[in-house]
């Protein structure tokens, strides 16, 4: 597809471009233009999409709460924003959106009782390639706004991908089980706590299910989930 290449090229010439719509930003606008800030498809707490998202995890992860900021659709401005964070190294954009999202969640009382924010870890190799973990940068924005500490020391990604081949689907649990692992100090830190796990995009929920697998071994741990975007299966 040519468009992302053109956008990347334009961003070299016009660095102050809105990553969602590619219009130039005015001096008072930071990261996103005002028009996109107001019109990107935010999901309110009671929208049926949020309910659909919650249903995705029914019977898979016992959750206190789950939320997402934007609806993700193919070739949309939200996709352009996520592309910009991941592939144009716009880590500060993720922090910015995390702060905006936190302001909305705070109004809904979403953070009440949460002890730690835990971003979905990237594999070490991928982290070196990209230079940052986009979920960690989102978590940083949430933490900036709320003052809730980020915990990067309890969970590690020991394998790179959750992509399931046909063969692996038959051995789904073995496949899922070995992607994320707890560190030796995790249980002491997290027992009896309420954590908020942060991901960038939720699609099938398979990644978060893999995250839950080791966390499920911690006694009396309560889990909530928030993500920047929800890609509805069509
Ligand atoms: Zn815009």
PDB file of C-alpha atoms and ligand atoms in Angstrom:
ATOM      1  CA  UNK A   1       0.000   0.000   0.000  1.00  0.00           C
ATOM      2  CA  UNK A   2       1.391   3.355  -1.051  1.00  0.00           C
ATOM      3  CA  UNK A   3      -0.449   5.689   1.282  1.00  0.00           C
ATOM      4  CA  UNK A   4       1.560   4.909   4.462  1.00  0.00           C
ATOM      5  CA  UNK A   5       4.766   5.512   2.505  1.00  0.00           C
ATOM      6  CA  UNK A   6       3.468   8.848   1.235  1.00  0.00           C
ATOM      7  CA  UNK A   7       2.389   9.777   4.760  1.00  0.00           C
ATOM      8  CA  UNK A   8       5.799   8.864   6.154  1.00  0.00           C
ATOM      9  CA  UNK A   9       7.466  10.931   3.450  1.00  0.00           C
ATOM     10  CA  UNK A  10       5.184  13.913   4.137  1.00  0.00           C
ATOM     11  CA  UNK A  11       5.924  13.675   7.843  1.00  0.00           C
ATOM     12  CA  UNK A  12       9.610  14.214   7.067  1.00  0.00           C
ATOM     13  CA  UNK A  13       8.780  17.437   5.245  1.00  0.00           C
ATOM     14  CA  UNK A  14       5.994  18.512   7.583  1.00  0.00           C
ATOM     15  CA  UNK A  15       6.839  17.205  11.028  1.00  0.00           C
ATOM     16  CA  UNK A  16       3.913  19.074  12.591  1.00  0.00           C
ATOM     17  CA  UNK A  17       1.266  17.073  10.896  1.00  0.00           C
ATOM     18  CA  UNK A  18      -1.754  15.490  12.546  1.00  0.00           C
ATOM     19  CA  UNK A  19      -1.011  11.733  12.387  1.00  0.00           C
ATOM     20  CA  UNK A  20      -4.728  10.953  12.063  1.00  0.00           C
ATOM     21  CA  UNK A  21      -5.773  13.195   9.140  1.00  0.00           C
ATOM     22  CA  UNK A  22      -2.383  14.480   7.850  1.00  0.00           C
ATOM     23  CA  UNK A  23      -3.461  18.133   8.069  1.00  0.00           C
ATOM     24  CA  UNK A  24      -0.867  20.558   9.368  1.00  0.00           C
ATOM     25  CA  UNK A  25      -1.121  21.344  13.048  1.00  0.00           C
ATOM     26  CA  UNK A  26      -1.590  24.878  14.279  1.00  0.00           C
ATOM     27  CA  UNK A  27       0.789  26.172  16.896  1.00  0.00           C
ATOM     28  CA  UNK A  28      -1.665  25.572  19.752  1.00  0.00           C
ATOM     29  CA  UNK A  29      -2.343  21.972  18.735  1.00  0.00           C
ATOM     30  CA  UNK A  30      -0.110  19.234  20.059  1.00  0.00           C
ATOM     31  CA  UNK A  31       0.002  15.809  18.393  1.00  0.00           C
ATOM     32  CA  UNK A  32      -3.588  15.669  17.151  1.00  0.00           C
ATOM     33  CA  UNK A  33      -5.495  18.468  15.441  1.00  0.00           C
ATOM     34  CA  UNK A  34      -8.550  19.765  17.276  1.00  0.00           C
ATOM     35  CA  UNK A  35     -10.918  18.366  14.662  1.00  0.00           C
ATOM     36  CA  UNK A  36      -9.568  14.830  15.182  1.00  0.00           C
ATOM     37  CA  UNK A  37      -9.398  15.300  18.945  1.00  0.00           C
ATOM     38  CA  UNK A  38     -13.144  15.973  18.882  1.00  0.00           C
ATOM     39  CA  UNK A  39     -14.204  13.517  16.209  1.00  0.00           C
ATOM     40  CA  UNK A  40     -12.124  10.335  16.513  1.00  0.00           C
ATOM     41  CA  UNK A  41     -14.539   7.518  17.443  1.00  0.00           C
ATOM     42  CA  UNK A  42     -14.269   7.458  21.233  1.00  0.00           C
ATOM     43  CA  UNK A  43     -16.323   4.790  22.957  1.00  0.00           C
ATOM     44  CA  UNK A  44     -18.331   5.957  25.954  1.00  0.00           C
ATOM     45  CA  UNK A  45     -18.449   3.748  29.039  1.00  0.00           C
ATOM     46  CA  UNK A  46     -21.951   2.510  28.272  1.00  0.00           C
ATOM     47  CA  UNK A  47     -21.728   2.005  24.508  1.00  0.00           C
ATOM     48  CA  UNK A  48     -22.664  -1.407  23.164  1.00  0.00           C
ATOM     49  CA  UNK A  49     -19.112  -1.759  21.828  1.00  0.00           C
ATOM     50  CA  UNK A  50     -17.764  -1.644  25.387  1.00  0.00           C
ATOM     51  CA  UNK A  51     -20.296  -4.332  26.307  1.00  0.00           C
ATOM     52  CA  UNK A  52     -19.199  -6.361  23.279  1.00  0.00           C
ATOM     53  CA  UNK A  53     -15.601  -5.968  24.433  1.00  0.00           C
ATOM     54  CA  UNK A  54     -16.512  -7.156  27.942  1.00  0.00           C
ATOM     55  CA  UNK A  55     -18.318 -10.154  26.431  1.00  0.00           C
ATOM     56  CA  UNK A  56     -15.126 -11.058  24.538  1.00  0.00           C
ATOM     57  CA  UNK A  57     -13.528 -11.934  27.863  1.00  0.00           C
ATOM     58  CA  UNK A  58     -16.499 -13.764  29.408  1.00  0.00           C
ATOM     59  CA  UNK A  59     -15.386 -17.167  30.618  1.00  0.00           C
ATOM     60  CA  UNK A  60     -11.772 -16.407  29.661  1.00  0.00           C
ATOM     61  CA  UNK A  61     -10.551 -13.802  32.157  1.00  0.00           C
ATOM     62  CA  UNK A  62     -12.415 -12.858  35.350  1.00  0.00           C
ATOM     63  CA  UNK A  63     -12.297  -9.060  35.132  1.00  0.00           C
ATOM     64  CA  UNK A  64     -13.211  -6.233  37.465  1.00  0.00           C
ATOM     65  CA  UNK A  65     -13.601  -3.854  34.535  1.00  0.00           C
ATOM     66  CA  UNK A  66     -12.563  -3.423  30.918  1.00  0.00           C
ATOM     67  CA  UNK A  67     -12.452  -0.299  28.767  1.00  0.00           C
ATOM     68  CA  UNK A  68     -11.187   0.972  25.456  1.00  0.00           C
ATOM     69  CA  UNK A  69     -10.727   4.524  24.200  1.00  0.00           C
ATOM     70  CA  UNK A  70     -11.259   4.288  20.434  1.00  0.00           C
ATOM     71  CA  UNK A  71     -13.001   2.064  17.934  1.00  0.00           C
ATOM     72  CA  UNK A  72     -10.437   0.688  15.474  1.00  0.00           C
ATOM     73  CA  UNK A  73     -11.507   0.191  11.865  1.00  0.00           C
ATOM     74  CA  UNK A  74      -9.395  -0.582   8.823  1.00  0.00           C
ATOM     75  CA  UNK A  75      -8.098   2.436   6.877  1.00  0.00           C
ATOM     76  CA  UNK A  76      -9.438   4.773   9.566  1.00  0.00           C
ATOM     77  CA  UNK A  77      -7.805   7.727  11.281  1.00  0.00           C
ATOM     78  CA  UNK A  78      -7.447   5.601  14.437  1.00  0.00           C
ATOM     79  CA  UNK A  79      -5.419   3.099  12.428  1.00  0.00           C
ATOM     80  CA  UNK A  80      -3.252   5.974  11.165  1.00  0.00           C
ATOM     81  CA  UNK A  81      -2.643   7.092  14.766  1.00  0.00           C
ATOM     82  CA  UNK A  82      -1.601   3.592  15.848  1.00  0.00           C
ATOM     83  CA  UNK A  83       0.609   3.220  12.773  1.00  0.00           C
ATOM     84  CA  UNK A  84       2.242   6.521  13.601  1.00  0.00           C
ATOM     85  CA  UNK A  85       3.022   5.435  17.171  1.00  0.00           C
ATOM     86  CA  UNK A  86       4.452   2.063  16.165  1.00  0.00           C
ATOM     87  CA  UNK A  87       6.261   2.741  12.931  1.00  0.00           C
ATOM     88  CA  UNK A  88       7.136   6.430  13.030  1.00  0.00           C
ATOM     89  CA  UNK A  89       8.534   6.181  16.520  1.00  0.00           C
ATOM     90  CA  UNK A  90       5.951   8.578  17.948  1.00  0.00           C
ATOM     91  CA  UNK A  91       6.267   7.342  21.512  1.00  0.00           C
ATOM     92  CA  UNK A  92       5.271  10.761  22.975  1.00  0.00           C
ATOM     93  CA  UNK A  93       1.975  10.518  21.055  1.00  0.00           C
ATOM     94  CA  UNK A  94       1.194   7.355  23.042  1.00  0.00           C
ATOM     95  CA  UNK A  95       1.934   9.191  26.310  1.00  0.00           C
ATOM     96  CA  UNK A  96      -0.266  12.097  25.192  1.00  0.00           C
ATOM     97  CA  UNK A  97      -3.188   9.778  24.333  1.00  0.00           C
ATOM     98  CA  UNK A  98      -2.696   7.893  27.607  1.00  0.00           C
ATOM     99  CA  UNK A  99      -3.137  11.155  29.498  1.00  0.00           C
ATOM    100  CA  UNK A 100      -6.266  12.089  27.510  1.00  0.00           C
ATOM    101  CA  UNK A 101      -7.717   8.629  28.010  1.00  0.00           C
ATOM    102  CA  UNK A 102      -6.956   8.791  31.735  1.00  0.00           C
ATOM    103  CA  UNK A 103      -8.968  12.008  32.029  1.00  0.00           C
ATOM    104  CA  UNK A 104     -12.007  10.184  30.624  1.00  0.00           C
ATOM    105  CA  UNK A 105     -11.511   7.072  32.768  1.00  0.00           C
ATOM    106  CA  UNK A 106     -11.075   9.166  35.900  1.00  0.00           C
ATOM    107  CA  UNK A 107     -14.534  10.697  35.363  1.00  0.00           C
ATOM    108  CA  UNK A 108     -15.978   7.189  35.205  1.00  0.00           C
ATOM    109  CA  UNK A 109     -14.293   6.205  38.492  1.00  0.00           C
ATOM    110  CA  UNK A 110     -12.377   3.520  36.597  1.00  0.00           C
ATOM    111  CA  UNK A 111      -9.175   3.897  38.654  1.00  0.00           C
ATOM    112  CA  UNK A 112     -10.739   3.398  42.088  1.00  0.00           C
ATOM    113  CA  UNK A 113      -8.804   0.783  44.054  1.00  0.00           C
ATOM    114  CA  UNK A 114      -6.173   0.145  41.369  1.00  0.00           C
ATOM    115  CA  UNK A 115      -2.714  -0.485  42.865  1.00  0.00           C
ATOM    116  CA  UNK A 116      -0.510  -0.905  39.787  1.00  0.00           C
ATOM    117  CA  UNK A 117      -0.623  -0.328  36.052  1.00  0.00           C
ATOM    118  CA  UNK A 118       1.003  -3.176  34.084  1.00  0.00           C
ATOM    119  CA  UNK A 119       1.655  -2.717  30.357  1.00  0.00           C
ATOM    120  CA  UNK A 120       1.628  -5.835  28.175  1.00  0.00           C
ATOM    121  CA  UNK A 121       5.372  -6.514  27.806  1.00  0.00           C
ATOM    122  CA  UNK A 122       7.126  -6.627  24.461  1.00  0.00           C
ATOM    123  CA  UNK A 123       9.626  -9.348  23.722  1.00  0.00           C
ATOM    124  CA  UNK A 124      13.187  -8.139  24.402  1.00  0.00           C
ATOM    125  CA  UNK A 125      14.132  -8.476  20.740  1.00  0.00           C
ATOM    126  CA  UNK A 126      11.165  -6.396  19.554  1.00  0.00           C
ATOM    127  CA  UNK A 127      11.834  -3.805  22.247  1.00  0.00           C
ATOM    128  CA  UNK A 128      15.381  -3.379  20.943  1.00  0.00           C
ATOM    129  CA  UNK A 129      14.106  -2.998  17.369  1.00  0.00           C
ATOM    130  CA  UNK A 130      11.450  -0.402  18.174  1.00  0.00           C
ATOM    131  CA  UNK A 131      13.205   1.311  21.046  1.00  0.00           C
ATOM    132  CA  UNK A 132      10.056   1.481  23.159  1.00  0.00           C
ATOM    133  CA  UNK A 133       6.970  -0.486  24.138  1.00  0.00           C
ATOM    134  CA  UNK A 134       3.863   1.358  22.922  1.00  0.00           C
ATOM    135  CA  UNK A 135       1.725  -0.171  25.702  1.00  0.00           C
ATOM    136  CA  UNK A 136       4.285   1.011  28.252  1.00  0.00           C
ATOM    137  CA  UNK A 137       4.109   4.549  26.823  1.00  0.00           C
ATOM    138  CA  UNK A 138       0.299   4.490  27.070  1.00  0.00           C
ATOM    139  CA  UNK A 139       0.633   3.269  30.649  1.00  0.00           C
ATOM    140  CA  UNK A 140       3.035   6.163  31.280  1.00  0.00           C
ATOM    141  CA  UNK A 141       0.311   8.606  30.188  1.00  0.00           C
ATOM    142  CA  UNK A 142      -2.219   6.966  32.523  1.00  0.00           C
ATOM    143  CA  UNK A 143       0.315   7.006  35.340  1.00  0.00           C
ATOM    144  CA  UNK A 144       1.192  10.687  34.739  1.00  0.00           C
ATOM    145  CA  UNK A 145      -2.462  11.621  35.085  1.00  0.00           C
ATOM    146  CA  UNK A 146      -3.432   9.384  38.016  1.00  0.00           C
ATOM    147  CA  UNK A 147      -0.195   9.023  39.985  1.00  0.00           C
ATOM    148  CA  UNK A 148      -0.698   5.224  40.022  1.00  0.00           C
ATOM    149  CA  UNK A 149       2.668   3.440  39.724  1.00  0.00           C
ATOM    150  CA  UNK A 150       3.636   1.366  36.687  1.00  0.00           C
ATOM    151  CA  UNK A 151       4.891  -2.134  37.462  1.00  0.00           C
ATOM    152  CA  UNK A 152       7.356  -3.304  34.792  1.00  0.00           C
ATOM    153  CA  UNK A 153       8.964  -5.875  37.084  1.00  0.00           C
ATOM    154  CA  UNK A 154       6.359  -8.618  37.440  1.00  0.00           C
ATOM    155  CA  UNK A 155       5.656  -9.857  33.944  1.00  0.00           C
ATOM    156  CA  UNK A 156       8.003 -10.723  31.058  1.00  0.00           C
ATOM    157  CA  UNK A 157       7.355 -11.846  27.514  1.00  0.00           C
ATOM    158  CA  UNK A 158       9.349 -14.984  26.925  1.00  0.00           C
ATOM    159  CA  UNK A 159       8.106 -15.582  23.368  1.00  0.00           C
ATOM    160  CA  UNK A 160       7.507 -13.197  20.548  1.00  0.00           C
ATOM    161  CA  UNK A 161       4.126 -13.871  19.022  1.00  0.00           C
ATOM    162  CA  UNK A 162       0.617 -15.003  19.838  1.00  0.00           C
ATOM    163  CA  UNK A 163      -0.035 -15.851  16.209  1.00  0.00           C
ATOM    164  CA  UNK A 164      -1.598 -19.262  16.188  1.00  0.00           C
ATOM    165  CA  UNK A 165      -0.975 -21.660  13.383  1.00  0.00           C
ATOM    166  CA  UNK A 166      -3.528 -24.349  12.668  1.00  0.00           C
ATOM    167  CA  UNK A 167      -1.409 -26.914  14.456  1.00  0.00           C
ATOM    168  CA  UNK A 168      -1.035 -24.711  17.522  1.00  0.00           C
ATOM    169  CA  UNK A 169      -4.788 -24.195  17.805  1.00  0.00           C
ATOM    170  CA  UNK A 170      -5.107 -27.818  18.850  1.00  0.00           C
ATOM    171  CA  UNK A 171      -2.571 -27.285  21.587  1.00  0.00           C
ATOM    172  CA  UNK A 172      -3.907 -23.844  22.425  1.00  0.00           C
ATOM    173  CA  UNK A 173      -3.211 -23.909  26.119  1.00  0.00           C
ATOM    174  CA  UNK A 174       0.365 -25.057  25.760  1.00  0.00           C
ATOM    175  CA  UNK A 175       0.803 -22.336  23.176  1.00  0.00           C
ATOM    176  CA  UNK A 176      -0.679 -19.596  25.327  1.00  0.00           C
ATOM    177  CA  UNK A 177       0.987 -20.795  28.498  1.00  0.00           C
ATOM    178  CA  UNK A 178       4.538 -20.042  27.518  1.00  0.00           C
ATOM    179  CA  UNK A 179       4.267 -16.542  26.041  1.00  0.00           C
ATOM    180  CA  UNK A 180       4.337 -14.553  29.285  1.00  0.00           C
ATOM    181  CA  UNK A 181       5.957 -15.449  32.599  1.00  0.00           C
ATOM    182  CA  UNK A 182       6.010 -14.039  36.099  1.00  0.00           C
ATOM    183  CA  UNK A 183       9.264 -12.824  37.603  1.00  0.00           C
ATOM    184  CA  UNK A 184      10.371 -14.345  40.938  1.00  0.00           C
ATOM    185  CA  UNK A 185       9.242 -11.222  42.840  1.00  0.00           C
ATOM    186  CA  UNK A 186       5.815 -10.907  41.174  1.00  0.00           C
ATOM    187  CA  UNK A 187       3.710 -12.855  43.648  1.00  0.00           C
ATOM    188  CA  UNK A 188       4.961 -10.978  46.718  1.00  0.00           C
ATOM    189  CA  UNK A 189       4.242  -7.662  44.996  1.00  0.00           C
ATOM    190  CA  UNK A 190       0.858  -8.481  43.485  1.00  0.00           C
ATOM    191  CA  UNK A 191      -0.888 -10.828  45.918  1.00  0.00           C
ATOM    192  CA  UNK A 192      -4.225  -9.314  46.990  1.00  0.00           C
ATOM    193  CA  UNK A 193      -3.784  -6.337  44.669  1.00  0.00           C
ATOM    194  CA  UNK A 194      -5.865  -4.858  41.861  1.00  0.00           C
ATOM    195  CA  UNK A 195      -3.916  -4.305  38.638  1.00  0.00           C
ATOM    196  CA  UNK A 196      -4.782  -2.499  35.434  1.00  0.00           C
ATOM    197  CA  UNK A 197      -3.302  -4.230  32.381  1.00  0.00           C
ATOM    198  CA  UNK A 198      -2.690  -1.915  29.392  1.00  0.00           C
ATOM    199  CA  UNK A 199      -2.614  -2.993  25.749  1.00  0.00           C
ATOM    200  CA  UNK A 200      -2.557  -0.912  22.570  1.00  0.00           C
ATOM    201  CA  UNK A 201      -5.188  -2.732  20.500  1.00  0.00           C
ATOM    202  CA  UNK A 202      -7.565  -5.518  21.503  1.00  0.00           C
ATOM    203  CA  UNK A 203      -8.721  -7.770  18.679  1.00  0.00           C
ATOM    204  CA  UNK A 204      -9.526 -11.353  19.667  1.00  0.00           C
ATOM    205  CA  UNK A 205      -8.291 -10.965  23.245  1.00  0.00           C
ATOM    206  CA  UNK A 206      -5.769 -13.785  22.729  1.00  0.00           C
ATOM    207  CA  UNK A 207      -2.796 -11.707  23.888  1.00  0.00           C
ATOM    208  CA  UNK A 208      -4.545 -10.687  27.091  1.00  0.00           C
ATOM    209  CA  UNK A 209      -5.626 -14.268  27.689  1.00  0.00           C
ATOM    210  CA  UNK A 210      -1.950 -15.208  27.423  1.00  0.00           C
ATOM    211  CA  UNK A 211      -1.098 -12.441  29.896  1.00  0.00           C
ATOM    212  CA  UNK A 212      -3.732 -13.741  32.283  1.00  0.00           C
ATOM    213  CA  UNK A 213      -2.404 -17.296  32.287  1.00  0.00           C
ATOM    214  CA  UNK A 214       0.600 -16.670  34.605  1.00  0.00           C
ATOM    215  CA  UNK A 215      -1.243 -13.927  36.541  1.00  0.00           C
ATOM    216  CA  UNK A 216      -3.995 -16.424  37.411  1.00  0.00           C
ATOM    217  CA  UNK A 217      -1.531 -18.160  39.737  1.00  0.00           C
ATOM    218  CA  UNK A 218      -1.326 -15.145  42.047  1.00  0.00           C
ATOM    219  CA  UNK A 219      -3.736 -15.443  44.985  1.00  0.00           C
ATOM    220  CA  UNK A 220      -6.512 -12.842  45.286  1.00  0.00           C
ATOM    221  CA  UNK A 221      -5.308 -10.795  42.352  1.00  0.00           C
ATOM    222  CA  UNK A 222      -7.986  -8.627  40.739  1.00  0.00           C
ATOM    223  CA  UNK A 223      -7.547  -7.531  37.136  1.00  0.00           C
ATOM    224  CA  UNK A 224      -8.920  -4.733  34.994  1.00  0.00           C
ATOM    225  CA  UNK A 225      -7.989  -4.061  31.374  1.00  0.00           C
ATOM    226  CA  UNK A 226      -7.780  -0.889  29.293  1.00  0.00           C
ATOM    227  CA  UNK A 227      -6.644  -0.477  25.693  1.00  0.00           C
ATOM    228  CA  UNK A 228      -6.252   2.422  23.312  1.00  0.00           C
ATOM    229  CA  UNK A 229      -8.389   0.785  20.647  1.00  0.00           C
ATOM    230  CA  UNK A 230     -10.775  -2.082  20.059  1.00  0.00           C
ATOM    231  CA  UNK A 231     -10.774  -3.725  16.646  1.00  0.00           C
ATOM    232  CA  UNK A 232     -14.182  -5.312  16.253  1.00  0.00           C
ATOM    233  CA  UNK A 233     -14.227  -8.594  14.396  1.00  0.00           C
ATOM    234  CA  UNK A 234     -16.277  -8.332  11.240  1.00  0.00           C
TER     235      UNK A 234
HETATM  236 ZN1  LIG B   1      -6.388  15.575  12.431  1.00  0.00          ZN
END
